[in-house]
XYZ file of C-alpha atoms in Angstrom:
693
model
C -54.299 32.225 -205.817
C -57.936 33.160 -205.528
C -60.327 32.108 -208.257
C -62.552 34.384 -210.288
C -66.092 34.112 -208.989
C -69.001 33.169 -211.229
C -70.969 36.071 -209.803
C -69.436 39.510 -210.047
C -70.553 40.366 -206.506
C -69.578 37.055 -204.918
C -66.625 37.405 -202.559
C -63.691 35.139 -203.348
C -62.423 32.888 -200.603
C -59.395 30.675 -200.260
C -57.392 29.423 -197.293
C -54.382 31.677 -196.709
C -50.902 30.166 -196.750
C -47.350 31.446 -196.450
C -46.594 29.420 -199.605
C -49.199 31.071 -201.802
C -47.804 33.116 -204.711
C -49.436 36.296 -205.954
C -51.817 35.997 -208.947
C -49.551 37.845 -211.373
C -48.238 36.809 -214.776
C -45.684 39.612 -214.845
C -43.705 41.457 -212.202
C -45.337 44.828 -211.575
C -42.820 47.586 -210.817
C -43.327 51.297 -210.251
C -44.117 53.934 -207.661
C -46.822 55.742 -205.742
C -47.581 58.906 -207.688
C -49.432 62.078 -206.707
C -50.030 64.141 -209.855
C -52.435 66.355 -207.906
C -49.419 67.788 -206.039
C -47.683 69.111 -209.165
C -48.264 71.576 -211.987
C -48.892 70.534 -215.587
C -45.330 71.198 -216.754
C -43.858 68.999 -214.031
C -46.379 66.225 -214.673
C -45.569 66.245 -218.379
C -41.951 65.213 -217.678
C -42.841 62.258 -215.485
C -44.042 59.447 -217.808
C -40.877 59.371 -219.903
C -38.669 59.305 -216.801
C -40.796 56.526 -215.332
C -40.491 54.487 -218.510
C -36.707 54.910 -218.404
C -36.812 53.457 -214.870
C -38.536 50.339 -216.201
C -41.887 51.092 -214.576
C -44.971 49.254 -215.773
C -47.377 50.183 -212.932
C -48.260 53.359 -211.010
C -50.544 53.775 -207.989
C -52.855 56.817 -207.813
C -55.474 58.701 -205.808
C -55.517 57.261 -202.267
C -55.767 60.748 -200.718
C -57.512 62.666 -203.495
C -61.179 62.557 -202.443
C -61.408 66.343 -201.989
C -60.105 66.862 -205.522
C -62.299 64.210 -207.151
C -65.439 65.361 -205.319
C -64.984 69.033 -204.334
C -68.683 69.226 -203.484
C -71.070 66.407 -202.757
C -72.174 64.781 -205.990
C -69.898 66.889 -208.202
C -67.130 64.707 -209.585
C -63.964 65.653 -211.421
C -61.555 62.874 -212.417
C -59.839 64.852 -215.176
C -56.342 65.036 -213.688
C -56.295 61.257 -213.227
C -57.727 60.618 -216.703
C -54.949 62.733 -218.145
C -52.300 61.014 -216.009
C -53.488 57.490 -216.830
C -53.523 58.327 -220.532
C -50.002 59.789 -220.529
C -48.663 56.842 -218.553
C -50.305 54.434 -220.997
C -48.435 56.076 -223.883
C -45.257 54.830 -222.182
C -46.642 51.337 -221.602
C -47.414 51.957 -217.918
C -50.619 50.653 -216.299
C -52.393 52.054 -213.237
C -53.927 50.880 -209.984
C -56.375 53.260 -208.343
C -57.223 53.582 -204.664
C -60.507 54.220 -202.937
C -59.779 57.541 -201.172
C -61.624 56.889 -197.918
C -58.639 57.246 -195.554
C -58.970 61.035 -195.873
C -62.580 62.232 -196.315
C -63.055 65.844 -197.482
C -63.842 68.708 -195.141
C -67.323 69.292 -196.543
C -68.222 65.794 -195.371
C -66.801 66.052 -191.842
C -68.334 69.506 -191.397
C -71.777 68.405 -192.597
C -71.636 65.120 -190.656
C -69.403 65.501 -187.586
C -70.921 62.292 -186.237
C -68.673 60.312 -188.601
C -65.558 61.340 -186.664
C -63.882 58.754 -184.493
C -63.958 59.215 -180.725
C -61.032 58.218 -178.518
C -61.201 56.455 -175.149
C -61.448 59.812 -173.369
C -64.586 60.670 -175.327
C -62.846 63.288 -177.496
C -63.800 63.342 -181.214
C -60.879 63.321 -183.633
C -60.379 66.362 -185.829
C -60.280 66.981 -189.565
C -56.905 67.918 -191.032
C -55.001 64.659 -190.844
C -56.153 61.201 -191.973
C -58.020 58.136 -190.690
C -60.327 60.314 -188.608
C -63.639 58.812 -189.784
C -65.302 55.799 -188.148
C -65.683 52.655 -190.245
C -68.835 51.727 -188.316
C -70.637 54.989 -189.110
C -73.593 54.303 -191.422
C -73.243 57.826 -192.797
C -69.559 57.406 -193.582
C -70.190 53.957 -195.065
C -72.809 55.497 -197.344
C -70.351 58.101 -198.634
C -67.620 55.451 -198.942
C -69.894 53.420 -201.215
C -70.849 56.518 -203.179
C -67.294 57.678 -204.017
C -66.258 54.076 -204.749
C -69.244 53.662 -207.071
C -68.485 56.935 -208.860
C -64.839 55.988 -209.428
C -65.687 52.422 -210.469
C -68.286 53.598 -212.975
C -65.993 56.249 -214.428
C -62.973 53.962 -214.892
C -64.650 50.592 -215.485
C -63.977 50.667 -219.221
C -60.466 52.115 -219.050
C -58.122 49.365 -220.311
C -55.138 50.897 -218.527
C -56.616 50.577 -215.026
C -55.865 47.006 -213.955
C -56.385 46.969 -210.202
C -57.373 48.718 -206.991
C -56.219 49.342 -203.464
C -58.932 49.680 -200.827
C -58.524 52.746 -198.610
C -55.000 53.116 -197.187
C -53.366 51.383 -194.220
C -56.394 50.596 -192.066
C -55.520 50.989 -188.360
C -52.113 52.463 -189.159
C -51.951 55.025 -186.359
C -54.647 53.672 -184.044
C -57.543 51.257 -184.094
C -59.969 52.218 -181.344
C -63.182 54.163 -181.662
C -65.862 54.758 -179.032
C -68.353 56.896 -180.958
C -72.115 56.389 -180.898
C -71.958 54.394 -184.130
C -69.464 52.003 -182.552
C -71.762 51.390 -179.586
C -74.514 50.296 -181.994
C -72.190 48.273 -184.217
C -70.412 46.586 -181.284
C -73.768 45.325 -180.001
C -74.624 44.128 -183.502
C -71.367 42.212 -183.626
C -71.978 40.652 -180.208
C -75.553 39.656 -181.050
C -74.240 37.846 -184.102
C -71.426 36.140 -182.251
C -73.580 34.941 -179.344
C -76.751 34.192 -181.309
C -78.644 36.991 -179.596
C -78.241 35.092 -176.300
C -77.133 37.431 -173.506
C -76.659 34.479 -171.147
C -74.085 33.006 -173.514
C -72.193 36.299 -173.501
C -72.250 36.473 -169.707
C -70.867 32.946 -169.459
C -68.148 33.575 -172.031
C -67.098 36.841 -170.422
C -67.406 35.663 -166.830
C -69.498 38.766 -166.252
C -70.431 37.681 -162.749
C -67.011 38.979 -161.701
C -67.248 42.481 -160.198
C -71.027 42.341 -160.723
C -70.618 42.907 -164.459
C -73.606 40.788 -165.538
C -75.663 42.155 -168.430
C -79.404 41.651 -168.843
C -79.591 42.973 -172.406
C -77.192 43.638 -175.274
C -78.272 47.272 -175.175
C -76.518 47.557 -171.808
C -73.094 46.864 -173.331
C -70.622 49.581 -174.297
C -67.172 49.476 -175.834
C -64.584 48.829 -173.097
C -62.269 51.631 -172.024
C -59.241 50.112 -170.372
C -58.143 51.607 -167.021
C -61.198 53.889 -166.836
C -61.341 53.569 -163.887
C -59.457 50.285 -163.543
C -58.738 47.033 -165.364
C -61.309 45.978 -167.935
C -62.568 42.411 -168.379
C -60.026 40.595 -170.644
C -62.824 38.747 -172.462
C -64.690 42.015 -173.093
C -61.488 43.602 -174.423
C -60.740 40.647 -176.685
C -64.195 40.717 -178.252
C -63.874 44.475 -178.733
C -60.656 43.891 -180.660
C -62.418 41.219 -182.710
C -65.168 43.758 -183.361
C -62.683 46.330 -184.680
C -61.544 43.819 -187.302
C -65.150 42.905 -188.123
C -66.105 46.562 -188.622
C -63.237 47.281 -191.010
C -63.828 44.040 -192.899
C -67.473 45.004 -193.448
C -66.439 48.526 -194.497
C -63.911 47.186 -197.012
C -66.261 44.492 -198.343
C -68.782 47.131 -199.440
C -66.074 48.703 -201.591
C -64.867 45.359 -202.922
C -68.377 44.328 -203.996
C -68.778 47.564 -205.962
C -65.416 47.174 -207.692
C -65.955 43.509 -208.567
C -69.368 44.275 -210.041
C -67.951 47.109 -212.140
C -65.099 45.072 -213.627
C -64.454 41.453 -212.709
C -60.983 41.597 -214.318
C -59.641 44.077 -211.768
C -57.474 42.634 -209.000
C -57.920 44.183 -205.572
C -55.550 44.486 -202.622
C -55.054 46.459 -199.431
C -51.795 47.720 -197.931
C -51.545 46.352 -194.345
C -50.445 45.137 -191.773
C -51.565 46.802 -188.549
C -53.093 46.048 -185.172
C -56.516 44.582 -184.492
C -57.144 43.317 -187.994
C -57.441 39.616 -188.765
C -55.629 39.298 -192.073
C -56.023 35.515 -192.064
C -59.775 35.897 -191.905
C -62.410 37.350 -194.185
C -60.552 40.641 -194.590
C -57.871 39.167 -196.859
C -60.118 36.446 -198.288
C -62.181 39.229 -199.839
C -59.083 40.367 -201.734
C -56.842 38.927 -204.416
C -53.737 39.509 -202.345
C -52.406 41.630 -199.513
C -49.990 44.515 -199.745
C -47.261 45.488 -197.305
C -45.717 48.958 -197.060
C -42.023 48.376 -196.435
C -39.915 50.971 -194.633
C -36.656 49.306 -193.520
C -35.201 52.582 -192.234
C -37.522 52.436 -189.227
C -34.782 50.125 -187.926
C -32.406 52.910 -186.926
C -29.395 50.687 -186.209
C -27.851 49.851 -189.615
C -26.340 46.637 -188.237
C -29.730 45.414 -186.985
C -31.623 46.682 -190.029
C -31.226 43.641 -192.329
C -32.503 41.128 -189.761
C -35.410 43.362 -188.756
C -36.334 43.952 -192.387
C -36.289 40.171 -192.924
C -38.579 39.687 -189.920
C -41.058 42.290 -191.178
C -41.207 40.649 -194.606
C -41.659 37.197 -193.052
C -44.476 38.488 -190.848
C -46.240 40.001 -193.846
C -45.993 36.773 -195.841
C -47.264 34.692 -192.896
C -50.755 36.170 -193.047
C -51.811 35.118 -196.535
C -48.806 34.478 -198.768
C -46.697 36.484 -201.208
C -47.631 40.126 -201.414
C -47.336 43.360 -203.333
C -45.368 46.253 -201.847
C -47.364 49.377 -202.755
C -44.875 51.525 -200.813
C -41.181 50.621 -200.698
C -38.913 53.139 -199.033
C -36.855 54.977 -201.644
C -35.164 57.620 -199.516
C -34.989 58.978 -195.993
C -38.412 59.399 -194.451
C -39.585 61.711 -191.746
C -42.408 63.658 -190.225
C -43.025 65.239 -186.846
C -39.996 64.533 -184.685
C -38.106 61.894 -186.662
C -36.095 61.565 -189.858
C -34.581 58.326 -191.148
C -31.104 57.552 -192.414
C -30.486 58.301 -196.064
C -29.869 55.020 -197.939
C -26.184 54.862 -198.848
C -25.104 54.000 -202.395
C -26.381 50.534 -203.276
C -28.574 50.280 -200.189
C -31.854 51.145 -201.919
C -31.255 48.439 -204.516
C -30.228 45.924 -201.859
C -33.316 46.648 -199.735
C -35.468 46.176 -202.824
C -34.059 42.725 -203.519
C -34.224 41.775 -199.839
C -37.977 42.431 -199.997
C -38.394 40.488 -203.228
C -36.384 37.594 -201.794
C -38.830 37.250 -198.902
C -42.108 37.321 -200.770
C -42.729 40.536 -202.697
C -44.205 39.553 -206.085
C -44.689 43.196 -207.141
C -43.137 46.407 -205.860
C -43.756 50.146 -206.014
C -41.592 52.775 -204.383
C -42.839 55.490 -202.116
C -42.812 57.939 -203.667
C -42.063 59.154 -207.177
C -41.110 62.692 -206.129
C -40.711 64.260 -202.700
C -43.593 66.563 -201.802
C -42.900 70.193 -200.851
C -45.771 70.601 -198.402
C -47.935 68.769 -195.877
C -47.174 66.403 -193.017
C -44.923 64.232 -195.212
C -42.859 66.926 -196.929
C -39.715 65.145 -195.724
C -40.829 61.668 -196.790
C -38.312 61.610 -199.591
C -39.070 59.880 -202.866
C -37.033 58.711 -205.826
C -36.693 62.311 -207.010
C -35.813 65.143 -204.640
C -37.830 68.297 -203.943
C -36.153 70.065 -206.859
C -37.164 67.338 -209.344
C -33.566 66.596 -210.304
C -32.743 62.888 -210.783
C -29.786 61.796 -208.659
C -28.244 58.547 -207.466
C -31.484 57.135 -206.002
C -33.123 57.483 -209.398
C -30.136 55.850 -211.102
C -30.363 52.882 -208.713
C -34.056 52.518 -209.541
C -33.243 52.610 -213.275
C -30.755 49.788 -212.679
C -33.310 47.733 -210.738
C -35.928 48.274 -213.442
C -33.621 46.859 -216.093
C -32.624 43.895 -213.923
C -36.202 42.974 -213.032
C -36.893 42.111 -216.649
C -34.802 38.984 -215.937
C -35.515 38.498 -212.232
C -39.287 38.996 -212.312
C -40.223 36.040 -214.548
C -37.929 33.740 -212.540
C -39.457 34.410 -209.125
C -43.158 34.556 -209.994
C -44.926 31.381 -208.935
C -42.342 30.560 -206.260
C -42.583 30.688 -202.477
C -39.974 31.313 -199.791
C -38.347 28.227 -198.328
C -38.849 27.871 -194.561
C -36.996 25.208 -192.568
C -37.609 26.778 -189.158
C -41.039 28.258 -188.526
C -42.083 30.591 -185.731
C -45.777 30.847 -184.959
C -47.331 34.175 -185.885
C -50.041 35.934 -187.891
C -52.886 35.523 -185.407
C -54.843 38.642 -184.448
C -56.680 36.967 -181.551
C -53.465 35.757 -179.911
C -51.979 39.254 -180.128
C -55.100 40.989 -178.864
C -55.527 38.516 -176.000
C -52.018 39.220 -174.762
C -52.554 42.967 -175.056
C -55.715 42.675 -172.959
C -53.943 40.721 -170.193
C -50.148 40.789 -170.470
C -49.096 40.531 -166.798
C -46.197 42.746 -167.845
C -44.634 39.903 -169.863
C -43.170 40.166 -173.384
C -45.675 39.890 -176.205
C -45.670 36.898 -178.564
C -44.407 39.267 -181.282
C -41.432 40.475 -179.218
C -40.460 36.883 -178.418
C -40.963 35.987 -182.072
C -38.457 38.723 -182.940
C -35.871 37.282 -180.533
C -36.293 33.808 -182.030
C -36.232 35.106 -185.599
C -32.991 37.012 -185.052
C -31.261 33.945 -183.589
C -32.390 31.791 -186.515
C -31.394 34.499 -189.004
C -27.918 34.833 -187.485
C -27.489 31.049 -187.533
C -28.019 31.100 -191.304
C -31.102 28.886 -191.105
C -34.074 29.315 -193.434
C -36.455 30.903 -190.958
C -39.934 32.281 -191.383
C -43.202 33.083 -189.646
C -45.985 30.533 -190.081
C -49.441 30.171 -188.535
C -50.114 26.833 -186.745
C -53.038 26.135 -189.091
C -50.860 26.683 -192.174
C -48.936 24.142 -194.252
C -46.081 22.830 -192.097
C -45.109 19.971 -194.405
C -41.647 21.359 -195.244
C -40.966 22.926 -191.837
C -38.440 20.996 -189.748
C -38.719 22.969 -186.488
C -41.751 24.925 -185.346
C -41.683 27.318 -182.376
C -44.746 28.402 -180.371
C -43.568 31.619 -178.643
C -45.742 31.842 -175.518
C -49.186 31.877 -177.115
C -51.420 32.123 -174.030
C -54.591 31.782 -176.112
C -54.507 28.624 -178.183
C -57.202 27.011 -180.304
C -57.631 23.276 -179.518
C -58.574 22.787 -183.187
C -54.892 23.281 -184.073
C -53.695 20.364 -181.920
C -54.493 17.413 -184.250
C -52.580 19.063 -187.090
C -49.602 19.729 -184.829
C -49.660 16.141 -183.583
C -49.625 14.905 -187.167
C -46.771 17.314 -187.911
C -44.722 15.838 -185.070
C -45.500 12.219 -185.939
C -44.322 12.890 -189.506
C -40.935 14.098 -188.307
C -41.375 17.705 -187.189
C -39.881 19.126 -184.007
C -42.366 21.272 -182.080
C -40.862 23.661 -179.499
C -43.469 25.054 -177.084
C -42.762 28.139 -174.973
C -43.988 28.591 -171.396
C -47.583 29.734 -170.790
C -48.770 28.465 -174.186
C -52.409 27.201 -174.139
C -53.119 28.622 -170.686
C -56.196 30.620 -171.755
C -59.165 29.774 -173.962
C -60.589 31.667 -176.935
C -62.577 33.920 -174.590
C -59.333 34.938 -172.830
C -60.293 33.026 -169.685
C -57.911 30.667 -167.889
C -58.431 27.037 -168.920
C -59.802 24.537 -166.408
C -57.302 21.833 -167.400
C -53.863 21.607 -165.867
C -51.409 23.659 -167.888
C -50.486 23.362 -170.751
C -54.170 22.721 -171.347
C -54.991 21.288 -174.761
C -51.249 20.723 -175.395
C -50.844 18.645 -172.249
C -51.082 15.243 -174.011
C -48.909 16.274 -176.937
C -46.151 17.760 -174.779
C -46.060 14.917 -172.234
C -45.808 17.212 -169.195
C -47.881 19.149 -166.703
C -46.897 22.419 -165.074
C -46.901 21.912 -161.305
C -45.797 25.419 -160.314
C -45.224 28.686 -162.105
C -44.216 32.233 -161.265
C -43.005 35.514 -162.645
C -39.376 36.533 -162.253
C -39.742 40.189 -161.354
C -36.151 40.701 -160.184
C -33.957 37.964 -161.692
C -30.857 40.069 -161.082
C -31.610 39.940 -157.330
C -33.025 36.409 -157.139
C -31.434 34.593 -160.079
C -32.995 31.395 -161.313
C -30.629 29.688 -163.758
C -31.292 26.379 -165.416
C -28.762 23.701 -166.248
C -28.396 22.329 -169.783
C -25.814 19.562 -169.645
C -22.992 21.094 -167.615
C -23.834 24.646 -168.636
C -25.652 27.094 -166.370
C -27.995 29.377 -168.321
C -29.671 32.455 -166.790
C -33.433 32.875 -167.272
C -35.825 35.773 -166.892
C -39.501 36.763 -166.968
C -41.035 33.417 -165.916
C -40.435 29.953 -164.542
C -42.372 26.692 -164.589
C -41.777 23.432 -162.768
C -42.529 20.527 -165.104
C -43.824 17.109 -164.110
C -42.891 14.646 -166.829
C -45.015 11.761 -168.069
C -43.452 8.361 -168.496
C -41.232 8.468 -171.575
C -40.727 12.249 -171.460
C -37.115 13.235 -170.796
C -35.588 16.274 -169.108
C -33.371 18.414 -171.363
C -32.705 20.942 -168.604
C -33.286 21.291 -164.872
C -33.605 24.248 -162.566
C -30.326 24.958 -160.766
C -31.191 26.990 -157.670
C -33.606 27.958 -154.919
C -36.588 25.857 -153.964
C -36.944 24.263 -157.410
C -33.343 23.093 -157.799
C -33.259 19.782 -159.658
C -36.799 20.065 -161.002
C -37.413 19.740 -164.746
C -37.266 23.016 -166.687
C -37.150 21.847 -170.326
C -38.535 18.520 -171.524
C -38.514 16.371 -174.633
C -41.082 13.798 -175.728
C -40.384 11.531 -178.670
C -43.492 10.985 -180.809
C -43.502 9.096 -184.088
C -40.633 10.342 -186.251
C -40.509 13.689 -184.463
C -40.823 15.132 -181.005
C -42.030 17.908 -178.713
C -39.789 20.158 -176.622
C -41.471 22.133 -173.832
C -39.525 25.121 -172.469
C -40.635 26.130 -168.973
C -39.377 29.696 -169.215
C -39.301 32.551 -171.718
C -37.207 32.475 -174.864
C -34.370 34.970 -174.516
C -31.323 35.400 -176.733
C -29.099 33.701 -174.158
C -31.440 30.773 -173.669
C -31.876 30.263 -177.420
C -28.105 30.303 -177.933
C -27.786 27.429 -175.459
C -30.888 25.602 -176.674
C -30.125 25.511 -180.409
C -27.298 22.935 -180.093
C -29.626 20.677 -178.088
C -32.306 20.970 -180.772
C -29.735 20.128 -183.434
C -28.958 16.895 -181.577
C -32.632 15.918 -181.765
C -33.326 17.060 -185.329
C -30.500 18.551 -187.364
C -31.265 21.578 -189.526
C -28.482 22.769 -191.809
C -27.742 26.399 -192.723
C -29.416 27.320 -195.983
C -26.043 27.641 -197.750
C -22.653 26.572 -196.309
C -19.699 28.795 -195.394
C -21.429 32.109 -195.924
C -20.030 35.167 -194.079
C -22.250 36.499 -191.308
C -22.903 39.705 -193.272
C -24.445 37.808 -196.187
C -28.153 36.958 -196.074
C -29.225 33.905 -198.074
C -32.841 33.274 -199.100
C -34.274 30.627 -201.400
C -37.503 30.979 -203.375
C -38.712 27.748 -204.926
C -41.486 25.697 -206.442
C -41.686 22.208 -207.897
C -39.786 23.292 -211.042
C -37.055 25.695 -209.958
C -35.106 27.343 -207.181
C -33.957 30.957 -207.128
C -31.229 31.891 -204.635
C -30.634 35.370 -203.224
C -27.248 36.301 -201.744
C -27.296 39.803 -200.224
C -24.182 41.413 -198.781
C -25.330 43.772 -196.030
C -21.807 44.931 -195.278
C -19.870 47.924 -196.558
C -17.026 45.523 -197.334
C -16.648 42.684 -199.869
C -17.648 39.152 -198.838
C -16.159 35.924 -200.188
C -18.545 33.143 -201.230
C -16.500 29.918 -201.526
C -19.337 28.032 -203.221
C -22.409 29.029 -205.192
C -25.348 27.172 -206.759
C -24.870 26.190 -210.379
C -27.041 28.161 -212.748
C -27.500 31.649 -214.149
C -26.815 34.827 -212.182
C -29.905 36.766 -213.205
C -28.677 40.312 -212.577
C -25.780 39.930 -214.994
C -27.272 37.207 -217.168
C -24.037 35.227 -216.895
C -23.313 31.665 -215.847
C -22.679 31.400 -212.121
C -19.005 30.925 -211.174
C -17.972 28.207 -208.733
C -17.050 30.898 -206.195
C -17.139 34.663 -206.085
C -16.473 37.809 -204.116
C -19.653 39.733 -203.440
C -18.940 43.463 -203.433
C -20.143 45.768 -200.677
C -23.977 45.973 -200.645
C -24.044 43.830 -203.754
C -26.552 41.129 -204.633
C -26.387 37.823 -206.497
C -29.642 36.237 -207.690
C -29.107 32.764 -209.095
C -31.627 30.602 -210.906
C -30.457 27.083 -210.240
C -30.301 24.678 -213.152
C -29.516 21.539 -211.171
C -29.522 20.373 -207.565
C -26.531 22.008 -205.896
C -26.665 20.126 -202.595
């Protein structure tokens, strides 16, 4: 993981990777806890119950600024001192949070200029959360002050082992157009363009619609569709700025915490829009956190695959992660309320998250609150503080993790089929100029589901990441594409990888302008084709445009491209109707020990179903484990020394497993049988003792 710096204020930096384990020597397990919401008698019962559940870590204080500093400069940390001490008596450590996601009313009343302003020019109001601007110098000053006060107070407490910065940056929204943002946006642009306004005008193509700027002071944050379409390059740099502003805001807190106690580990609980988690934001931290709420997938049949996708996306940014908030009951606020986890489902969801990269886990929340916007975000304990079946499931998990935790730490999730993801610029560029086409993330979801249902070891991986073990790698319509990634991808292909490129990839540059080269731009040489004609399919049901793979006719939608093949590049599919009948639609170029497939339309579930057998003919990828029922998810975590297999039955019925890896089933502690019947919503976790395949 990251290395301890020689200077306490030096920011740690290491290249992110989906294979990177968390820096933990034990598996941290617990819950988010809000002692400030409960009376002394209720609080007194909690530590013993938590210890019974196997907890060794509790998270505190992310929304407690008003309690810790009721008036400016007057601090009171007594309730948290008491809580940390009582938890420590039960062997439970604590991570604290900087409370800046919800500044107190005395601050917003005294300094209303710190409030965020939306695109309509309306300041946000106190009474919720995330209403203060990260670019505000006044808010930054108070952020540093409360962080410094907390760090100084707790720096010698041996039971505080780590910190979370703020809470869920950009969770509900990312934009701000306040006066502070106008100043900070110009500062960001001056830095990016070396204080050269001509360079900005060239990069933005500002000559269009007479948008040329003569000075950085002329530039304001873009407000899309006010009155009409904004410049895509301007929008993209604004989205980059939003990430830059939050990264700077967080770094000020991190520097204070590192200086106070270099032994503390620091994380943040992402992942949300317009934040580059592969960049300096996560490099400033020891690891990232992901708040996991599987019940946001309302269809219980679709829930397991969507949960797997969300975990894989989280891991793609910077590696294995902590879950500071794992759903422990039905959740709801405003106009929604989730399903209640059925018996065994909470435990199964927990292990599904651990299987796909969680190296520490805390439930949200310990006890359900009786007031506020989240009074129906149910915790492990109900409103009446009576332990019921959710608590008993957590007790079971806590006991089991004493065996599972040591086995999985230091391992990474096996990925045979990678789907490109985890790039904030690619996502923001599409948002700025989508043409009404599916986003890279929505296409990624379609691909991920197909791979999941095929039983393949799928995952989300950035093109600049380690692809050495990945057999297939999909690029799902990444319009903006960095030419610096091409040499690595070429090497990947030559060494045996199969690269599958979706239509429109590499059609725009890093300024969100259309490339001058013939499409697919910087991928033209690698793919062995050029796109001679393209168009959007606005009404495919009226004017169908199928393609032909072998003897099979496959419908397409969204987009079409006519491919001109270089010598040596073959056609895998041709267009089957209208003016492009017979033209190449999907191509294949052999290169070294691998190859490149270019797909001249959008990935849809129907197209992928027909394409997968063709890909298998080129480069066979086997299911992760043979003869597994469709309701059973299989995941492998591994390193150079061991493999740990997860078998999760997502069905309400038993599932037969005709073969299993040889080793120890960690939940029971028994030797693995040759075959088994996995009960409804049951889990097997097997540490392999020899190669089983």
